[in-house]
Amino acid sequence: MNVDRTLWWDHDRDRLELIDQTLLPCRYESIAVPDVEALIEAIRVLRVRGAPALGAAGAYGVALAARTAGGDESLAYLAGVRRDAARIRSARPTAVNLAWGVDRALAAIGDARTPDGVRAATLAEAERIADEDAAMCRAIGTHGAALLPDPATVLTHCNAGALACVEWGTALGVVRSAVEAGKKVSVIACETRPLLQGARLSAFELRRDDIPVTVCPDSAAAHLMRSGGIDAVVVGADRICRDAVFNKIGTYAHAIAARYHGIPFYVAAPSSTLDFASRAAEIEIEERGRDEVASSFGVETVPPGVPVRNPAFDATPFALVTAVITERGVYSDPGELFGS
Ligand code: MRU
């Protein structure tokens, strides 16, 4: 299995480096991210994406801010770091991990007051978050793999794979761990309109690992469930509240279809995706630009002047979720998942 990281710190050049996911599946290349501006752009256009990867990116972003903020007088310097951190935090609103990663790196500043101290503390915390994410994905994989029959065909949506995390993946981590444990698993990857994370990214990384994968239009999922041969739906999450799971737009429809057809619907996510404070109704669902829906491959596909809706995520009520798989175990009851 490939164990490349999706993002990492380049210690020689003292800057972030990440796989530019907008180039996939044609090119697998990394780009340098030297400052906060470049990171915010990369997050907004989805060069780096997926909730756990955004958590690490947010923390590395604070380490970048600590390197580029001006002034050596400690209060002004720290205020600059915090200002940049707030801008990174709000680059995308729905995945809770982004804010979580930024906040953890900020908290790691502790009593450090000199720029050198702040640089060291924020980078050390970002590296810790990245390593923890890799370990959590392995543990999610082990717990989830046990739930899959052998052989199994798993339907997934968007990309909750290595590319959405630091490595290994959550939903696709479950698949990888099952394959590693000797199970015969194949994947149906829903293409995931409009940005095609399933077709471009999930298919790319599964193919690279020699795991059988077939791509289908999102609209084919219910039909395929009805036709038989899908043993489980496994998806990732951008935010898990006590009453709903937020994930890529289209997930909710798959959950409804899975319930109707008696197919288990699993959500695989690290505990950094849990939102202890909010109810689903309070969460902002990112609404992205018109062009993502109204043109394909440079050709207009919606008549000029016709409005478009482009919500990037939806909320699946817990009643439709068979279980949430975290690094700590498998939870079919949200009360147990949240420890209350
Ligand atoms: O808009 P994206 O590509 O960042 O959306 C990503 C998803 O919805 C993933 O399924 C989710 O972040 C889980 S990633 C392990």
Tab-separated table of C-alpha atoms and ligand atoms in Angstrom:
chain	number	residue	atom	x	y	z
A	1	MET	CA	0.000	0.000	0.000
A	2	ASN	CA	1.130	3.533	-0.690
A	3	VAL	CA	1.974	5.452	2.470
A	4	ASP	CA	2.894	8.847	1.016
A	5	ARG	CA	1.666	11.756	3.092
A	6	THR	CA	-0.800	14.241	1.611
A	7	LEU	CA	0.926	17.167	3.324
A	8	TRP	CA	4.183	17.519	5.225
A	9	TRP	CA	6.624	20.090	6.514
A	10	ASP	CA	9.689	20.681	4.331
A	11	HIS	CA	12.315	21.143	7.056
A	12	ASP	CA	15.040	22.215	4.606
A	13	ARG	CA	13.010	25.141	3.291
A	14	ASP	CA	10.954	25.640	6.470
A	15	ARG	CA	7.599	25.620	4.680
A	16	LEU	CA	4.595	23.407	4.014
A	17	GLU	CA	4.407	21.094	1.017
A	18	LEU	CA	1.221	19.382	-0.165
A	19	ILE	CA	-0.122	17.228	-2.983
A	20	ASP	CA	-2.086	19.531	-5.299
A	21	GLN	CA	-5.352	17.590	-5.625
A	22	THR	CA	-6.727	19.856	-8.344
A	23	LEU	CA	-4.229	18.210	-10.741
A	24	LEU	CA	-5.463	14.660	-10.130
A	25	PRO	CA	-5.994	12.187	-11.686
A	26	CYS	CA	-3.669	13.430	-14.449
A	27	ARG	CA	-0.731	14.560	-12.312
A	28	TYR	CA	0.379	13.572	-8.826
A	29	GLU	CA	2.564	16.512	-7.817
A	30	SER	CA	3.284	18.517	-4.708
A	31	ILE	CA	3.413	22.274	-4.409
A	32	ALA	CA	5.224	24.500	-1.937
A	33	VAL	CA	3.065	26.541	0.450
A	34	PRO	CA	5.362	29.256	1.736
A	35	ASP	CA	2.875	31.536	3.492
A	36	VAL	CA	-0.630	31.959	4.876
A	37	GLU	CA	-1.939	33.542	1.668
A	38	ALA	CA	-0.898	30.515	-0.386
A	39	LEU	CA	-2.446	28.166	2.179
A	40	ILE	CA	-5.794	29.972	2.192
A	41	GLU	CA	-5.877	29.857	-1.599
A	42	ALA	CA	-5.014	26.137	-1.543
A	43	ILE	CA	-7.829	25.428	0.929
A	44	ARG	CA	-10.415	27.489	-0.975
A	45	VAL	CA	-9.756	25.886	-4.354
A	46	LEU	CA	-9.415	22.405	-2.797
A	47	ARG	CA	-5.740	21.788	-3.548
A	48	VAL	CA	-5.874	20.405	-0.012
A	49	ARG	CA	-9.237	19.127	1.157
A	50	GLY	CA	-10.970	16.489	3.263
A	51	ALA	CA	-11.656	17.115	6.928
A	52	PRO	CA	-8.640	15.407	8.576
A	53	ALA	CA	-6.193	16.865	6.029
A	54	LEU	CA	-7.711	20.291	6.678
A	55	GLY	CA	-7.121	19.790	10.412
A	56	ALA	CA	-3.406	19.224	9.814
A	57	ALA	CA	-3.309	22.031	7.228
A	58	GLY	CA	-4.844	24.434	9.748
A	59	ALA	CA	-2.187	23.599	12.333
A	60	TYR	CA	0.653	23.837	9.807
A	61	GLY	CA	-0.897	27.139	8.741
A	62	VAL	CA	-0.375	28.543	12.248
A	63	ALA	CA	3.266	27.411	12.015
A	64	LEU	CA	3.478	29.321	8.710
A	65	ALA	CA	1.884	32.377	10.312
A	66	ALA	CA	4.488	32.184	13.077
A	67	ARG	CA	7.189	32.403	10.406
A	68	THR	CA	5.728	35.248	8.368
A	69	ALA	CA	4.095	37.514	10.994
A	70	GLY	CA	5.969	40.796	11.315
A	71	GLY	CA	7.444	42.514	14.375
A	72	ASP	CA	9.643	41.203	17.178
A	73	GLU	CA	7.880	43.034	19.944
A	74	SER	CA	6.039	40.086	21.464
A	75	LEU	CA	2.481	41.454	21.730
A	76	ALA	CA	2.352	42.814	18.189
A	77	TYR	CA	3.952	39.644	16.822
A	78	LEU	CA	1.494	37.365	18.631
A	79	ALA	CA	-1.445	39.510	17.518
A	80	GLY	CA	-0.257	39.077	13.905
A	81	VAL	CA	-0.064	35.287	14.293
A	82	ARG	CA	-3.569	35.194	15.787
A	83	ARG	CA	-4.961	37.402	13.006
A	84	ASP	CA	-3.598	35.077	10.322
A	85	ALA	CA	-4.804	32.042	12.248
A	86	ALA	CA	-8.341	33.474	12.267
A	87	ARG	CA	-8.207	33.925	8.491
A	88	ILE	CA	-7.105	30.306	7.971
A	89	ARG	CA	-9.789	29.116	10.400
A	90	SER	CA	-12.553	30.641	8.269
A	91	ALA	CA	-11.212	29.642	4.831
A	92	ARG	CA	-13.899	26.905	4.688
A	93	PRO	CA	-16.754	26.784	7.191
A	94	THR	CA	-18.144	23.237	7.378
A	95	ALA	CA	-15.332	20.819	8.277
A	96	VAL	CA	-14.817	21.221	12.009
A	97	ASN	CA	-11.260	19.861	11.770
A	98	LEU	CA	-9.909	23.045	10.181
A	99	ALA	CA	-10.846	25.205	13.181
A	100	TRP	CA	-9.809	22.375	15.527
A	101	GLY	CA	-6.301	22.174	14.001
A	102	VAL	CA	-5.839	25.951	14.102
A	103	ASP	CA	-7.014	26.134	17.715
A	104	ARG	CA	-4.732	23.301	18.834
A	105	ALA	CA	-1.687	24.956	17.267
A	106	LEU	CA	-2.615	28.297	18.853
A	107	ALA	CA	-3.067	26.669	22.260
A	108	ALA	CA	0.395	25.099	21.908
A	109	ILE	CA	1.927	28.588	21.969
A	110	GLY	CA	1.317	28.515	25.715
A	111	ASP	CA	3.779	30.817	27.426
A	112	ALA	CA	6.122	31.114	24.462
A	113	ARG	CA	6.635	34.806	23.734
A	114	THR	CA	9.614	35.010	21.396
A	115	PRO	CA	9.108	34.401	17.670
A	116	ASP	CA	11.569	31.493	17.842
A	117	GLY	CA	9.639	29.925	20.705
A	118	VAL	CA	6.281	30.369	18.941
A	119	ARG	CA	7.669	28.950	15.695
A	120	ALA	CA	8.989	25.856	17.447
A	121	ALA	CA	5.842	25.282	19.533
A	122	THR	CA	3.366	25.633	16.640
A	123	LEU	CA	5.360	23.435	14.282
A	124	ALA	CA	5.824	20.744	16.931
A	125	GLU	CA	2.054	20.704	17.528
A	126	ALA	CA	1.278	20.544	13.804
A	127	GLU	CA	3.645	17.583	13.428
A	128	ARG	CA	1.955	15.915	16.417
A	129	ILE	CA	-1.480	16.402	14.831
A	130	ALA	CA	-0.263	14.931	11.543
A	131	ASP	CA	1.225	11.883	13.270
A	132	GLU	CA	-1.873	11.417	15.415
A	133	ASP	CA	-4.092	11.599	12.338
A	134	ALA	CA	-2.084	8.875	10.626
A	135	ALA	CA	-2.371	6.684	13.742
A	136	MET	CA	-6.114	7.394	14.138
A	137	CYS	CA	-6.784	6.393	10.534
A	138	ARG	CA	-5.007	3.065	11.106
A	139	ALA	CA	-7.135	2.427	14.191
A	140	ILE	CA	-10.340	3.400	12.334
A	141	GLY	CA	-9.276	0.993	9.614
A	142	THR	CA	-8.825	-1.881	12.058
A	143	HIS	CA	-12.206	-1.302	13.744
A	144	GLY	CA	-14.017	-0.840	10.441
A	145	ALA	CA	-12.404	-3.765	8.643
A	146	ALA	CA	-13.975	-6.157	11.134
A	147	LEU	CA	-17.453	-4.959	10.071
A	148	LEU	CA	-17.049	-5.884	6.405
A	149	PRO	CA	-17.985	-9.338	5.118
A	150	ASP	CA	-15.542	-11.270	2.952
A	151	PRO	CA	-15.867	-10.772	0.039
A	152	ALA	CA	-17.396	-7.275	0.185
A	153	THR	CA	-18.432	-4.557	-2.204
A	154	VAL	CA	-18.414	-1.148	-0.557
A	155	LEU	CA	-20.075	1.954	-1.961
A	156	THR	CA	-18.429	5.234	-1.022
A	157	HIS	CA	-18.974	8.904	-1.800
A	158	CYS	CA	-16.500	11.743	-2.308
A	159	ASN	CA	-12.946	10.968	-1.210
A	160	ALA	CA	-12.407	9.925	2.376
A	161	GLY	CA	-9.121	8.299	1.545
A	162	ALA	CA	-5.432	8.931	2.065
A	163	LEU	CA	-5.755	12.137	0.054
A	164	ALA	CA	-8.371	13.499	2.466
A	165	CYS	CA	-6.204	12.723	5.498
A	166	VAL	CA	-2.522	12.765	6.306
A	167	GLU	CA	-2.321	9.172	5.061
A	168	TRP	CA	-4.319	5.875	4.887
A	169	GLY	CA	-7.810	7.438	5.005
A	170	THR	CA	-11.006	6.981	6.991
A	171	ALA	CA	-13.668	5.317	4.775
A	172	LEU	CA	-10.986	4.117	2.368
A	173	GLY	CA	-8.782	3.347	5.375
A	174	VAL	CA	-11.450	0.803	6.379
A	175	VAL	CA	-11.191	-0.711	2.903
A	176	ARG	CA	-7.352	-0.686	2.978
A	177	SER	CA	-7.230	-2.328	6.408
A	178	ALA	CA	-9.734	-4.987	5.317
A	179	VAL	CA	-7.616	-5.748	2.250
A	180	GLU	CA	-4.483	-5.821	4.388
A	181	ALA	CA	-6.253	-8.303	6.689
A	182	GLY	CA	-6.788	-10.579	3.698
A	183	LYS	CA	-10.397	-9.729	2.811
A	184	LYS	CA	-11.447	-9.415	-0.809
A	185	VAL	CA	-12.942	-5.938	-1.056
A	186	SER	CA	-13.972	-3.943	-4.098
A	187	VAL	CA	-15.257	-0.383	-4.139
A	188	ILE	CA	-17.965	1.467	-6.042
A	189	ALA	CA	-16.861	5.125	-6.003
A	190	CYS	CA	-19.678	7.592	-6.672
A	191	GLU	CA	-18.230	10.251	-8.937
A	192	THR	CA	-19.343	13.090	-6.597
A	193	ARG	CA	-20.649	15.996	-8.617
A	194	PRO	CA	-19.665	18.713	-9.135
A	195	LEU	CA	-15.936	18.445	-8.335
A	196	LEU	CA	-15.629	14.686	-8.880
A	197	GLN	CA	-13.611	13.811	-5.791
A	198	GLY	CA	-14.860	10.201	-6.108
A	199	ALA	CA	-13.982	9.787	-9.776
A	200	ARG	CA	-10.735	11.751	-9.666
A	201	LEU	CA	-9.332	11.022	-6.224
A	202	SER	CA	-10.849	7.849	-4.725
A	203	ALA	CA	-10.467	5.985	-8.012
A	204	PHE	CA	-6.886	7.262	-8.342
A	205	GLU	CA	-5.705	6.183	-4.926
A	206	LEU	CA	-7.502	2.809	-4.928
A	207	ARG	CA	-6.140	2.006	-8.382
A	208	ARG	CA	-2.657	2.955	-7.177
A	209	ASP	CA	-3.054	0.404	-4.355
A	210	ASP	CA	-4.450	-2.274	-6.689
A	211	ILE	CA	-7.828	-2.295	-4.926
A	212	PRO	CA	-10.618	-2.980	-7.441
A	213	VAL	CA	-12.663	0.190	-8.004
A	214	THR	CA	-15.535	1.078	-10.318
A	215	VAL	CA	-16.855	4.621	-10.749
A	216	CYS	CA	-20.571	5.353	-11.113
A	217	PRO	CA	-22.622	8.544	-11.441
A	218	ASP	CA	-24.047	9.650	-8.085
A	219	SER	CA	-27.523	9.145	-9.510
A	220	ALA	CA	-26.801	5.422	-10.103
A	221	ALA	CA	-26.214	4.625	-6.428
A	222	ALA	CA	-29.816	3.815	-5.426
A	223	HIS	CA	-30.275	1.667	-8.517
A	224	LEU	CA	-27.085	-0.272	-7.744
A	225	MET	CA	-28.205	-0.789	-4.145
A	226	ARG	CA	-31.526	-2.132	-5.377
A	227	SER	CA	-29.868	-4.423	-7.906
A	228	GLY	CA	-27.963	-6.173	-5.102
A	229	GLY	CA	-24.263	-6.699	-4.653
A	230	ILE	CA	-23.533	-3.727	-2.387
A	231	ASP	CA	-22.727	-4.961	1.112
A	232	ALA	CA	-22.094	-1.659	2.877
A	233	VAL	CA	-21.923	2.082	2.349
A	234	VAL	CA	-18.876	3.621	4.053
A	235	VAL	CA	-18.313	7.396	3.969
A	236	GLY	CA	-16.240	9.943	5.847
A	237	ALA	CA	-17.476	13.029	7.707
A	238	ASP	CA	-16.690	16.720	7.867
A	239	ARG	CA	-18.414	17.277	11.172
A	240	ILE	CA	-20.382	15.017	13.482
A	241	CYS	CA	-22.906	16.740	15.735
A	242	ARG	CA	-25.063	14.946	18.279
A	243	ASP	CA	-27.991	14.933	15.836
A	244	ALA	CA	-26.442	14.585	12.369
A	245	VAL	CA	-23.383	13.781	10.307
A	246	PHE	CA	-22.139	16.364	7.803
A	247	ASN	CA	-20.419	15.055	4.698
A	248	LYS	CA	-20.157	15.780	0.987
A	249	ILE	CA	-23.420	16.709	-0.732
A	250	GLY	CA	-25.157	13.529	-1.861
A	251	THR	CA	-24.306	11.523	1.261
A	252	TYR	CA	-27.789	12.040	2.722
A	253	ALA	CA	-29.419	10.583	-0.397
A	254	HIS	CA	-27.152	7.501	-0.185
A	255	ALA	CA	-28.096	7.059	3.487
A	256	ILE	CA	-31.807	7.145	2.659
A	257	ALA	CA	-31.336	4.639	-0.176
A	258	ALA	CA	-29.188	2.377	2.014
A	259	ARG	CA	-31.816	2.333	4.767
A	260	TYR	CA	-34.572	1.545	2.250
A	261	HIS	CA	-32.576	-1.374	0.863
A	262	GLY	CA	-31.417	-2.703	4.248
A	263	ILE	CA	-27.729	-1.967	3.588
A	264	PRO	CA	-25.566	-0.853	6.542
A	265	PHE	CA	-24.456	2.785	6.368
A	266	TYR	CA	-21.172	3.452	8.196
A	267	VAL	CA	-19.451	6.766	8.875
A	268	ALA	CA	-15.688	6.548	9.476
A	269	ALA	CA	-14.062	9.571	11.111
A	270	PRO	CA	-11.465	10.475	13.740
A	271	SER	CA	-12.653	11.987	17.019
A	272	SER	CA	-11.288	15.358	15.823
A	273	THR	CA	-14.426	15.465	13.630
A	274	LEU	CA	-16.790	15.432	16.630
A	275	ASP	CA	-18.495	18.746	17.363
A	276	PHE	CA	-19.516	18.625	21.015
A	277	ALA	CA	-20.974	22.130	21.033
A	278	SER	CA	-23.333	22.545	18.080
A	279	ARG	CA	-26.617	21.201	16.831
A	280	ALA	CA	-26.857	20.487	13.098
A	281	ALA	CA	-29.178	23.435	12.463
A	282	GLU	CA	-26.461	25.850	13.639
A	283	ILE	CA	-23.841	24.695	11.132
A	284	GLU	CA	-23.049	26.740	8.068
A	285	ILE	CA	-23.096	24.627	4.938
A	286	GLU	CA	-20.575	25.983	2.469
A	287	GLU	CA	-22.244	27.201	-0.723
A	288	ARG	CA	-19.709	27.186	-3.547
A	289	GLY	CA	-19.596	29.099	-6.820
A	290	ARG	CA	-21.907	28.833	-9.823
A	291	ASP	CA	-19.194	27.808	-12.271
A	292	GLU	CA	-18.586	24.468	-10.572
A	293	VAL	CA	-22.102	23.415	-11.602
A	294	ALA	CA	-22.777	25.548	-14.669
A	295	SER	CA	-19.798	24.532	-16.757
A	296	SER	CA	-17.924	21.333	-17.463
A	297	PHE	CA	-14.555	21.076	-19.156
A	298	GLY	CA	-14.742	24.731	-20.142
A	299	VAL	CA	-18.201	24.408	-21.770
A	300	GLU	CA	-21.334	26.071	-20.349
A	301	THR	CA	-23.897	23.452	-19.297
A	302	VAL	CA	-26.521	25.757	-17.763
A	303	PRO	CA	-28.059	28.619	-19.768
A	304	PRO	CA	-26.630	32.032	-18.847
A	305	GLY	CA	-28.721	33.818	-16.236
A	306	VAL	CA	-30.215	30.636	-14.756
A	307	PRO	CA	-29.356	30.520	-11.052
A	308	VAL	CA	-27.610	27.505	-9.572
A	309	ARG	CA	-27.478	26.064	-6.060
A	310	ASN	CA	-24.181	24.487	-5.070
A	311	PRO	CA	-24.198	23.400	-1.406
A	312	ALA	CA	-20.983	21.473	-0.763
A	313	PHE	CA	-22.248	19.357	2.151
A	314	ASP	CA	-25.414	17.872	3.598
A	315	ALA	CA	-26.489	16.595	7.010
A	316	THR	CA	-27.538	12.970	7.475
A	317	PRO	CA	-29.692	12.419	10.587
A	318	PHE	CA	-28.306	9.847	13.020
A	319	ALA	CA	-31.408	7.710	12.550
A	320	LEU	CA	-30.008	6.689	9.149
A	321	VAL	CA	-26.500	5.885	10.402
A	322	THR	CA	-25.820	2.261	11.321
A	323	ALA	CA	-22.621	3.130	13.188
A	324	VAL	CA	-19.824	5.673	13.449
A	325	ILE	CA	-16.332	4.176	13.360
A	326	THR	CA	-13.705	6.226	15.183
A	327	GLU	CA	-10.185	5.380	16.357
A	328	ARG	CA	-11.766	4.404	19.685
A	329	GLY	CA	-14.255	1.859	18.346
A	330	VAL	CA	-17.647	1.417	16.704
A	331	TYR	CA	-20.633	3.431	17.997
A	332	SER	CA	-24.214	2.846	16.967
A	333	ASP	CA	-25.529	5.272	19.563
A	334	PRO	CA	-24.618	8.992	19.390
A	335	GLY	CA	-24.920	9.228	23.198
A	336	GLU	CA	-22.094	6.695	23.580
A	337	LEU	CA	-20.090	8.334	20.812
A	338	PHE	CA	-20.195	11.675	22.622
A	339	GLY	CA	-19.742	10.041	26.023
A	340	SER	CA	-23.079	11.207	27.460
B	1	MRU	O1	-15.145	19.437	-0.306
B	1	MRU	P1	-14.225	18.368	0.188
B	1	MRU	O2	-13.560	17.610	-0.926
B	1	MRU	O3	-13.238	18.885	1.207
B	1	MRU	O4	-15.178	17.349	0.938
B	1	MRU	C1	-14.616	16.256	1.587
B	1	MRU	C2	-15.611	15.305	2.142
B	1	MRU	O5	-16.786	15.540	2.147
B	1	MRU	C3	-15.069	14.060	2.798
B	1	MRU	O6	-15.955	12.995	2.661
B	1	MRU	C4	-14.865	14.343	4.293
B	1	MRU	O7	-14.069	15.476	4.485
B	1	MRU	C5	-14.249	13.198	4.993
B	1	MRU	S1	-12.550	13.017	4.570
B	1	MRU	C6	-11.890	11.756	5.464
